[in-house]
Amino acid sequence: MNKLFKLFSLLLFLSFSMPVLAQVNPQNLSNIRVDELSDDQVRAFMRQVEASGLGEAQLEQIAQSRGMRPEEVKKLRERVDKLKKGDKKGQDQADPNKVNTKKNTDGRSFEAEQDSISIEKDPETEAEKALLELRSKIFGADLFKNKNQTFEPNLNIATPKGYVIGANDQLLIDLTGNSEVSYDLKVSPEGTIKVEYVGIIPVAGLTIEAATTRIKSRMATVYAGLSSGNTRLNVAIGNIRSIKVILTGEVKTPGTYTLPSLATVFNALYSSGGPTENGSFRAIELIRSGKKIAVLDIYEFLMKGEIATNLKLQDQDIIRIPVYQSRIEIVGEVKRPGIYELKAGESYANLLNYAGGFTENAYQARVKVLKNTDTERKIADIAKEQFASYQPATGDKYFVDRVLERFTNRVQIEGAVFRPGAYELESGMKLSQLIQKADGLKEDAFLSRGYLTRLKADNQTQLISFDVAAIISGKTPDIQLQREDLISISSIFDLQEEFKVSIDGEVREPGEFDYAQNMTVEELIIQAGGFSESASPQRVEISRRVRSSDQNSELSKTAEVFLIDIDKNLNFSKPKFELQPFDIVSVRSSMGYEIQRQVKVEGEVLYPGMYTISNKNERVSDLVERAGGLTALAYAKGASLKREGITKVKGLDKDDAKAQQELAEEEKQKVNKLKRLQENAVDTTNVSLKDEEVLKNVYVGINLEKILEAPKSSADLILEEGDVLRIPKELQTVKVNGAVLYPVTTSYTEGKKFKYYVSQGGGFSEKSVPKRSYVIYANGSVRSTRKVFLFNNYPSIDPGSEVFVPKKEAKRPISAGEIVGISSALASMAVIILNLVK
């Protein structure tokens, strides 16, 4: 992703990063101030935009249409470059075990690498998602945005004693004791209930407690036990009524809402979506009968969990959300960066409390603030002592920086000590004391020289060398340490080449091994797993580097070679040959040792299968004889020998060199084709067996008839490990391939010539080259077309043959530039010739 993309990836987000979000039009980029964006804002939005798949052209177009100023674009480009370099440095120094004098302030990567499936997305929708996720949050707004929360009133609780009865409430009246009776009564629109034998009782406007007293007094005239206490009365609410509440002002969805009569102010706010971006979260008014009876502060609920002002609503209550009076933004190293609404008299300490306080990395001694005046902006610093008294003003933006990534009392030591790392610089600490703190020097420490890297007053580094042994023993004055000193003590192994010895030949695990002093050949053989079964302990060869060769002599040695005999059982009682670094040990195999080598016979023999080569001179005729000879259906002319490894196809004379080359090229193309299929994860089920075998094997053309007629002749090949002799049944088809009109496999007809089979494939095509045609016989041999005077002498056809007609090479058309060049050259030659004639 190039730099321009990174630049315009930020532009949509910038409109939401102003000091007071609600006071700036989010669609207008003309008021962007790049200097006021935090690094975290830039990085977070970059990651979101890259993940959304928005294109560079789309982002650039939106930025230009929304008025981004050129000077801010320039600043932004510089800011992106700076962040990118800083993050790359942070990645290079991310290893916590390394001793570094400087560290990056943020280890997060600026560019998020992606490996995602391309999915068609709506650019505008994706941009909105990114903006909504990354814009500066108004504290408290999420309380009403989370659809998973429920602010519905609990209708299953016991009836509150202070509940005020109204029309349409359902009253459940139960008498127990001397009299047992129950009533289920609904409050009429006039606010009364009608009790049997008692009459009409007005209850509207009464609390449950007051209504219970009134009902008991009226029913005592009929039920005497209520007066004496022998009968008890209980009044409860069944189905509660609905009330209408009006929400107005800066509410997201103003209007009249029908709610259960147990609903509170929070229930109504949740139903309406809460305050708008311009709405106050701290001065929400509850108006009843024209009078303001309560003011709800949502911050009290969010910060302390207090709901004292979350009053129950009554019918026709009005909830009014005014516009906010003061909003302040705080960013940087606080736990909840965002935009906060402050009341009159609240200080910066209150703002910091709402933001969750400082993070662990915050610089707490001083905070920077950008303020608005009537004509311009200004910057101010607030010391820690002023936090409790400083009064923020609306539009302020506070920046909490990180502590510096430097140490006031750090020294470091690395190299050949037991505990390398960073240590506290104590007062008067010296070099020898630091070495003691690191648990001392390792046994392999290089004592002649160590180095101290020190920062000068201008932060340039200077290198101070010292004698490690002399410092430890006290022979030279100890060195007084300063902050950020870095001591390096090397290991002797760091200052020399790593010593190795190697072994090859007849051992179980040949390879390279670490050298140790006084190491013997026997010990190296043991490390290599011991002798293999075929190894000979005699004449083990050791080759050694020559360190003082006479380069002026023609007979100068390039290596010293030693031949030794070793006990087969690696007996250590005999004198041993000690190795030196970089020696190479070679263990030979025993004389006359041979492993079994096998070949295979397939097809029309009496006993097909695997056979072991019994002697080095065993030939094809011997193998056929051991297999019981040919069956009655065997087609000896079609016999072939498959041999491991890609070698030249045999069976062609010098005149067939062109066909040999074309066949090799064809086989090479098949190999490349199969490799491409396999690399692209294509199903190779339908790839021919021959194509697959070309990868590891090649068919050697043999003449089995001649071999059987004259065993041990030059045509009777000596067998090799892995050979497969195939003797097919008599074949009855001929394959026509290459530059014919219709490649085809046709039946073999005895006596028919080459052109007959070409005609079965539709004849030669316009791009064919008949004079270069050739035939591949069933045994793998190839014969090409010969030229006899002006005529083509085509090869004969046998059963199982494949006729191949090559194509003409494609010629590249001459371009206009080449035509002009040739014409110019001809014209120049014509002028030269004309001048010579004159």
Tab-separated table of N, CA, C and O in Angstrom, residues 108-171:
chain	number	residue	atom	x	y	z
A	108	ARG	N	3.181	-1.183	18.203
A	108	ARG	CA	2.168	-1.660	17.261
A	108	ARG	C	2.563	-1.338	15.833
A	108	ARG	O	3.150	-0.312	15.543
A	109	SER	N	2.193	-2.199	14.944
A	109	SER	CA	2.527	-2.039	13.533
A	109	SER	C	1.589	-1.046	12.873
A	109	SER	O	0.394	-1.035	13.124
A	110	PHE	N	2.162	-0.165	12.020
A	110	PHE	CA	1.331	0.829	11.343
A	110	PHE	C	0.523	0.223	10.217
A	110	PHE	O	-0.591	0.625	9.953
A	111	GLU	N	1.117	-0.786	9.546
A	111	GLU	CA	0.417	-1.420	8.423
A	111	GLU	C	-0.021	-2.801	8.831
A	111	GLU	O	0.770	-3.603	9.273
A	112	ALA	N	-1.293	-3.073	8.749
A	112	ALA	CA	-1.831	-4.409	9.056
A	112	ALA	C	-1.860	-5.218	7.775
A	112	ALA	O	-2.563	-4.886	6.833
A	113	GLU	N	-1.033	-6.311	7.726
A	113	GLU	CA	-1.036	-7.150	6.543
A	113	GLU	C	-2.306	-7.968	6.508
A	113	GLU	O	-2.772	-8.452	7.519
A	114	GLN	N	-2.860	-8.103	5.300
A	114	GLN	CA	-4.130	-8.802	5.166
A	114	GLN	C	-4.005	-9.907	4.136
A	114	GLN	O	-3.243	-9.817	3.195
A	115	ASP	N	-4.741	-10.965	4.390
A	115	ASP	CA	-4.858	-12.070	3.433
A	115	ASP	C	-6.316	-12.467	3.430
A	115	ASP	O	-6.709	-13.437	4.030
A	116	SER	N	-7.165	-11.670	2.766
A	116	SER	CA	-8.603	-11.876	2.858
A	116	SER	C	-9.191	-12.151	1.485
A	116	SER	O	-8.621	-11.819	0.462
A	117	ILE	N	-10.365	-12.748	1.490
A	117	ILE	CA	-11.097	-13.023	0.260
A	117	ILE	C	-11.781	-11.738	-0.188
A	117	ILE	O	-12.385	-11.026	0.599
A	118	SER	N	-11.680	-11.427	-1.465
A	118	SER	CA	-12.276	-10.213	-1.991
A	118	SER	C	-13.787	-10.350	-2.027
A	118	SER	O	-14.332	-11.250	-2.638
A	119	ILE	N	-14.463	-9.451	-1.318
A	119	ILE	CA	-15.917	-9.453	-1.267
A	119	ILE	C	-16.401	-8.062	-1.679
A	119	ILE	O	-15.869	-7.054	-1.225
A	120	GLU	N	-17.390	-8.037	-2.495
A	120	GLU	CA	-17.919	-6.764	-2.959
A	120	GLU	C	-18.607	-6.035	-1.808
A	120	GLU	O	-19.460	-6.577	-1.130
A	121	LYS	N	-18.193	-4.796	-1.564
A	121	LYS	CA	-18.729	-4.007	-0.456
A	121	LYS	C	-19.152	-2.650	-0.958
A	121	LYS	O	-18.629	-2.127	-1.936
A	122	ASP	N	-20.093	-2.065	-0.229
A	122	ASP	CA	-20.525	-0.716	-0.531
A	122	ASP	C	-19.537	0.249	0.119
A	122	ASP	O	-19.427	0.284	1.356
A	123	PRO	N	-18.799	1.063	-0.668
A	123	PRO	CA	-17.775	1.918	-0.086
A	123	PRO	C	-18.328	2.885	0.946
A	123	PRO	O	-17.722	3.100	1.993
A	124	GLU	N	-19.483	3.505	0.659
A	124	GLU	CA	-20.038	4.467	1.598
A	124	GLU	C	-20.411	3.799	2.912
A	124	GLU	O	-20.165	4.333	3.996
A	125	THR	N	-21.008	2.617	2.818
A	125	THR	CA	-21.388	1.893	4.033
A	125	THR	C	-20.166	1.519	4.856
A	125	THR	O	-20.151	1.670	6.080
A	126	GLU	N	-19.129	1.031	4.173
A	126	GLU	CA	-17.918	0.647	4.890
A	126	GLU	C	-17.256	1.856	5.529
A	126	GLU	O	-16.723	1.772	6.641
A	127	ALA	N	-17.292	2.997	4.846
A	127	ALA	CA	-16.719	4.215	5.422
A	127	ALA	C	-17.482	4.637	6.667
A	127	ALA	O	-16.891	5.019	7.683
A	128	GLU	N	-18.803	4.555	6.615
A	128	GLU	CA	-19.604	4.925	7.773
A	128	GLU	C	-19.313	4.018	8.961
A	128	GLU	O	-19.224	4.474	10.103
A	129	LYS	N	-19.172	2.709	8.701
A	129	LYS	CA	-18.863	1.786	9.798
A	129	LYS	C	-17.548	2.153	10.464
A	129	LYS	O	-17.431	2.162	11.689
A	130	ALA	N	-16.550	2.439	9.635
A	130	ALA	CA	-15.247	2.788	10.202
A	130	ALA	C	-15.324	4.068	11.002
A	130	ALA	O	-14.755	4.176	12.087
A	131	LEU	N	-16.059	5.048	10.482
A	131	LEU	CA	-16.166	6.337	11.178
A	131	LEU	C	-16.910	6.197	12.495
A	131	LEU	O	-16.514	6.773	13.516
A	132	LEU	N	-17.990	5.441	12.497
A	132	LEU	CA	-18.765	5.275	13.723
A	132	LEU	C	-17.964	4.546	14.785
A	132	LEU	O	-18.141	4.799	15.981
A	133	GLU	N	-17.086	3.639	14.363
A	133	GLU	CA	-16.287	2.901	15.334
A	133	GLU	C	-15.159	3.756	15.898
A	133	GLU	O	-14.763	3.557	17.046
A	134	LEU	N	-14.636	4.689	15.128
A	134	LEU	CA	-13.398	5.356	15.513
A	134	LEU	C	-13.554	6.827	15.897
A	134	LEU	O	-12.583	7.420	16.352
A	135	ARG	N	-14.697	7.372	15.685
A	135	ARG	CA	-14.867	8.779	16.049
A	135	ARG	C	-14.786	8.943	17.560
A	135	ARG	O	-15.043	8.016	18.320
A	136	SER	N	-14.406	10.122	17.985
A	136	SER	CA	-14.315	10.396	19.420
A	136	SER	C	-15.685	10.215	20.056
A	136	SER	O	-16.680	10.774	19.608
A	137	LYS	N	-15.747	9.420	21.118
A	137	LYS	CA	-17.012	9.059	21.741
A	137	LYS	C	-17.447	10.120	22.745
A	137	LYS	O	-16.639	10.663	23.486
A	138	ILE	N	-18.747	10.386	22.760
A	138	ILE	CA	-19.338	11.216	23.809
A	138	ILE	C	-19.635	10.302	24.981
A	138	ILE	O	-20.345	9.303	24.831
A	139	PHE	N	-19.080	10.611	26.133
A	139	PHE	CA	-19.226	9.749	27.290
A	139	PHE	C	-20.702	9.602	27.644
A	139	PHE	O	-21.412	10.586	27.814
A	140	GLY	N	-21.166	8.377	27.740
A	140	GLY	CA	-22.549	8.093	28.098
A	140	GLY	C	-23.437	7.753	26.932
A	140	GLY	O	-24.520	7.188	27.119
A	141	ALA	N	-22.984	8.080	25.691
A	141	ALA	CA	-23.848	7.846	24.527
A	141	ALA	C	-24.082	6.366	24.289
A	141	ALA	O	-25.159	5.951	23.840
A	142	ASP	N	-23.096	5.530	24.613
A	142	ASP	CA	-23.239	4.093	24.368
A	142	ASP	C	-24.294	3.458	25.265
A	142	ASP	O	-24.767	2.352	24.978
A	143	LEU	N	-24.667	4.140	26.344
A	143	LEU	CA	-25.667	3.573	27.255
A	143	LEU	C	-26.984	3.314	26.539
A	143	LEU	O	-27.689	2.350	26.850
A	144	PHE	N	-27.313	4.151	25.573
A	144	PHE	CA	-28.602	4.029	24.893
A	144	PHE	C	-28.473	3.437	23.484
A	144	PHE	O	-29.465	3.281	22.791
A	145	LYS	N	-27.224	3.088	23.062
A	145	LYS	CA	-27.025	2.532	21.725
A	145	LYS	C	-26.993	1.018	21.727
A	145	LYS	O	-27.223	0.392	20.712
A	146	ASN	N	-26.672	0.439	22.864
A	146	ASN	CA	-26.525	-1.012	22.931
A	146	ASN	C	-27.893	-1.675	22.932
A	146	ASN	O	-28.623	-1.611	23.915
A	147	LYS	N	-28.218	-2.333	21.842
A	147	LYS	CA	-29.540	-2.946	21.713
A	147	LYS	C	-29.681	-4.214	22.556
A	147	LYS	O	-30.777	-4.735	22.705
A	148	ASN	N	-28.579	-4.706	23.098
A	148	ASN	CA	-28.660	-5.912	23.917
A	148	ASN	C	-29.100	-5.609	25.342
A	148	ASN	O	-29.449	-6.497	26.090
A	149	GLN	N	-29.030	-4.320	25.721
A	149	GLN	CA	-29.485	-3.956	27.044
A	149	GLN	C	-31.013	-3.831	27.049
A	149	GLN	O	-31.638	-3.566	26.030
A	150	THR	N	-31.603	-4.038	28.219
A	150	THR	CA	-33.053	-3.871	28.363
A	150	THR	C	-33.330	-2.934	29.522
A	150	THR	O	-32.773	-3.099	30.605
A	151	PHE	N	-34.137	-1.923	29.260
A	151	PHE	CA	-34.545	-0.977	30.290
A	151	PHE	C	-36.056	-1.051	30.507
A	151	PHE	O	-36.686	-0.080	30.883
A	152	GLU	N	-36.617	-2.233	30.232
A	152	GLU	CA	-38.047	-2.381	30.441
A	152	GLU	C	-38.334	-2.536	31.932
A	152	GLU	O	-37.567	-3.167	32.664
A	153	PRO	N	-39.433	-1.975	32.426
A	153	PRO	CA	-39.752	-2.101	33.853
A	153	PRO	C	-40.107	-3.540	34.209
A	153	PRO	O	-40.668	-4.275	33.403
A	154	ASN	N	-39.777	-3.934	35.437
A	154	ASN	CA	-40.085	-5.269	35.924
A	154	ASN	C	-41.524	-5.294	36.425
A	154	ASN	O	-41.869	-4.636	37.404
A	155	LEU	N	-42.378	-6.067	35.746
A	155	LEU	CA	-43.799	-6.113	36.079
A	155	LEU	C	-44.118	-7.235	37.060
A	155	LEU	O	-45.283	-7.400	37.429
A	156	ASN	N	-43.102	-8.007	37.457
A	156	ASN	CA	-43.350	-9.149	38.330
A	156	ASN	C	-42.990	-8.865	39.791
A	156	ASN	O	-43.026	-9.762	40.614
A	157	ILE	N	-42.652	-7.624	40.097
A	157	ILE	CA	-42.308	-7.294	41.475
A	157	ILE	C	-43.572	-7.031	42.279
A	157	ILE	O	-44.663	-6.832	41.727
A	158	ALA	N	-43.415	-7.056	43.607
A	158	ALA	CA	-44.550	-6.732	44.489
A	158	ALA	C	-44.978	-5.284	44.258
A	158	ALA	O	-44.163	-4.427	43.929
A	159	THR	N	-46.264	-5.019	44.436
A	159	THR	CA	-46.787	-3.680	44.163
A	159	THR	C	-46.182	-2.673	45.142
A	159	THR	O	-46.290	-2.828	46.361
A	160	PRO	N	-45.455	-1.650	44.638
A	160	PRO	CA	-44.889	-0.653	45.549
A	160	PRO	C	-46.006	0.086	46.308
A	160	PRO	O	-47.059	0.399	45.742
A	161	LYS	N	-45.744	0.369	47.611
A	161	LYS	CA	-46.761	1.059	48.416
A	161	LYS	C	-47.013	2.468	47.920
A	161	LYS	O	-48.104	3.026	48.125
A	162	GLY	N	-46.020	3.044	47.256
A	162	GLY	CA	-46.199	4.406	46.771
A	162	GLY	C	-46.803	4.472	45.383
A	162	GLY	O	-46.929	5.566	44.815
A	163	TYR	N	-47.182	3.321	44.812
A	163	TYR	CA	-47.759	3.318	43.470
A	163	TYR	C	-49.090	4.056	43.484
A	163	TYR	O	-49.965	3.807	44.314
A	164	VAL	N	-49.294	5.004	42.566
A	164	VAL	CA	-50.514	5.807	42.485
A	164	VAL	C	-51.480	5.137	41.521
A	164	VAL	O	-51.139	4.877	40.368
A	165	ILE	N	-52.673	4.869	42.011
A	165	ILE	CA	-53.686	4.173	41.208
A	165	ILE	C	-54.302	5.134	40.218
A	165	ILE	O	-54.550	6.306	40.526
A	166	GLY	N	-54.576	4.601	39.014
A	166	GLY	CA	-55.224	5.400	37.991
A	166	GLY	C	-56.203	4.557	37.213
A	166	GLY	O	-56.378	3.362	37.455
A	167	ALA	N	-56.902	5.226	36.284
A	167	ALA	CA	-57.894	4.531	35.463
A	167	ALA	C	-57.256	3.378	34.700
A	167	ALA	O	-56.108	3.458	34.257
A	168	ASN	N	-58.003	2.258	34.599
A	168	ASN	CA	-57.629	1.039	33.888
A	168	ASN	C	-56.692	0.130	34.675
A	168	ASN	O	-56.322	-0.929	34.175
A	169	ASP	N	-56.282	0.524	35.889
A	169	ASP	CA	-55.540	-0.405	36.732
A	169	ASP	C	-56.461	-1.533	37.181
A	169	ASP	O	-57.659	-1.345	37.354
A	170	GLN	N	-55.890	-2.698	37.376
A	170	GLN	CA	-56.646	-3.857	37.863
A	170	GLN	C	-56.299	-4.076	39.333
A	170	GLN	O	-55.142	-4.304	39.666
A	171	LEU	N	-57.344	-3.992	40.226
A	171	LEU	CA	-57.132	-4.163	41.661
A	171	LEU	C	-57.574	-5.567	42.065
A	171	LEU	O	-58.664	-6.021	41.702
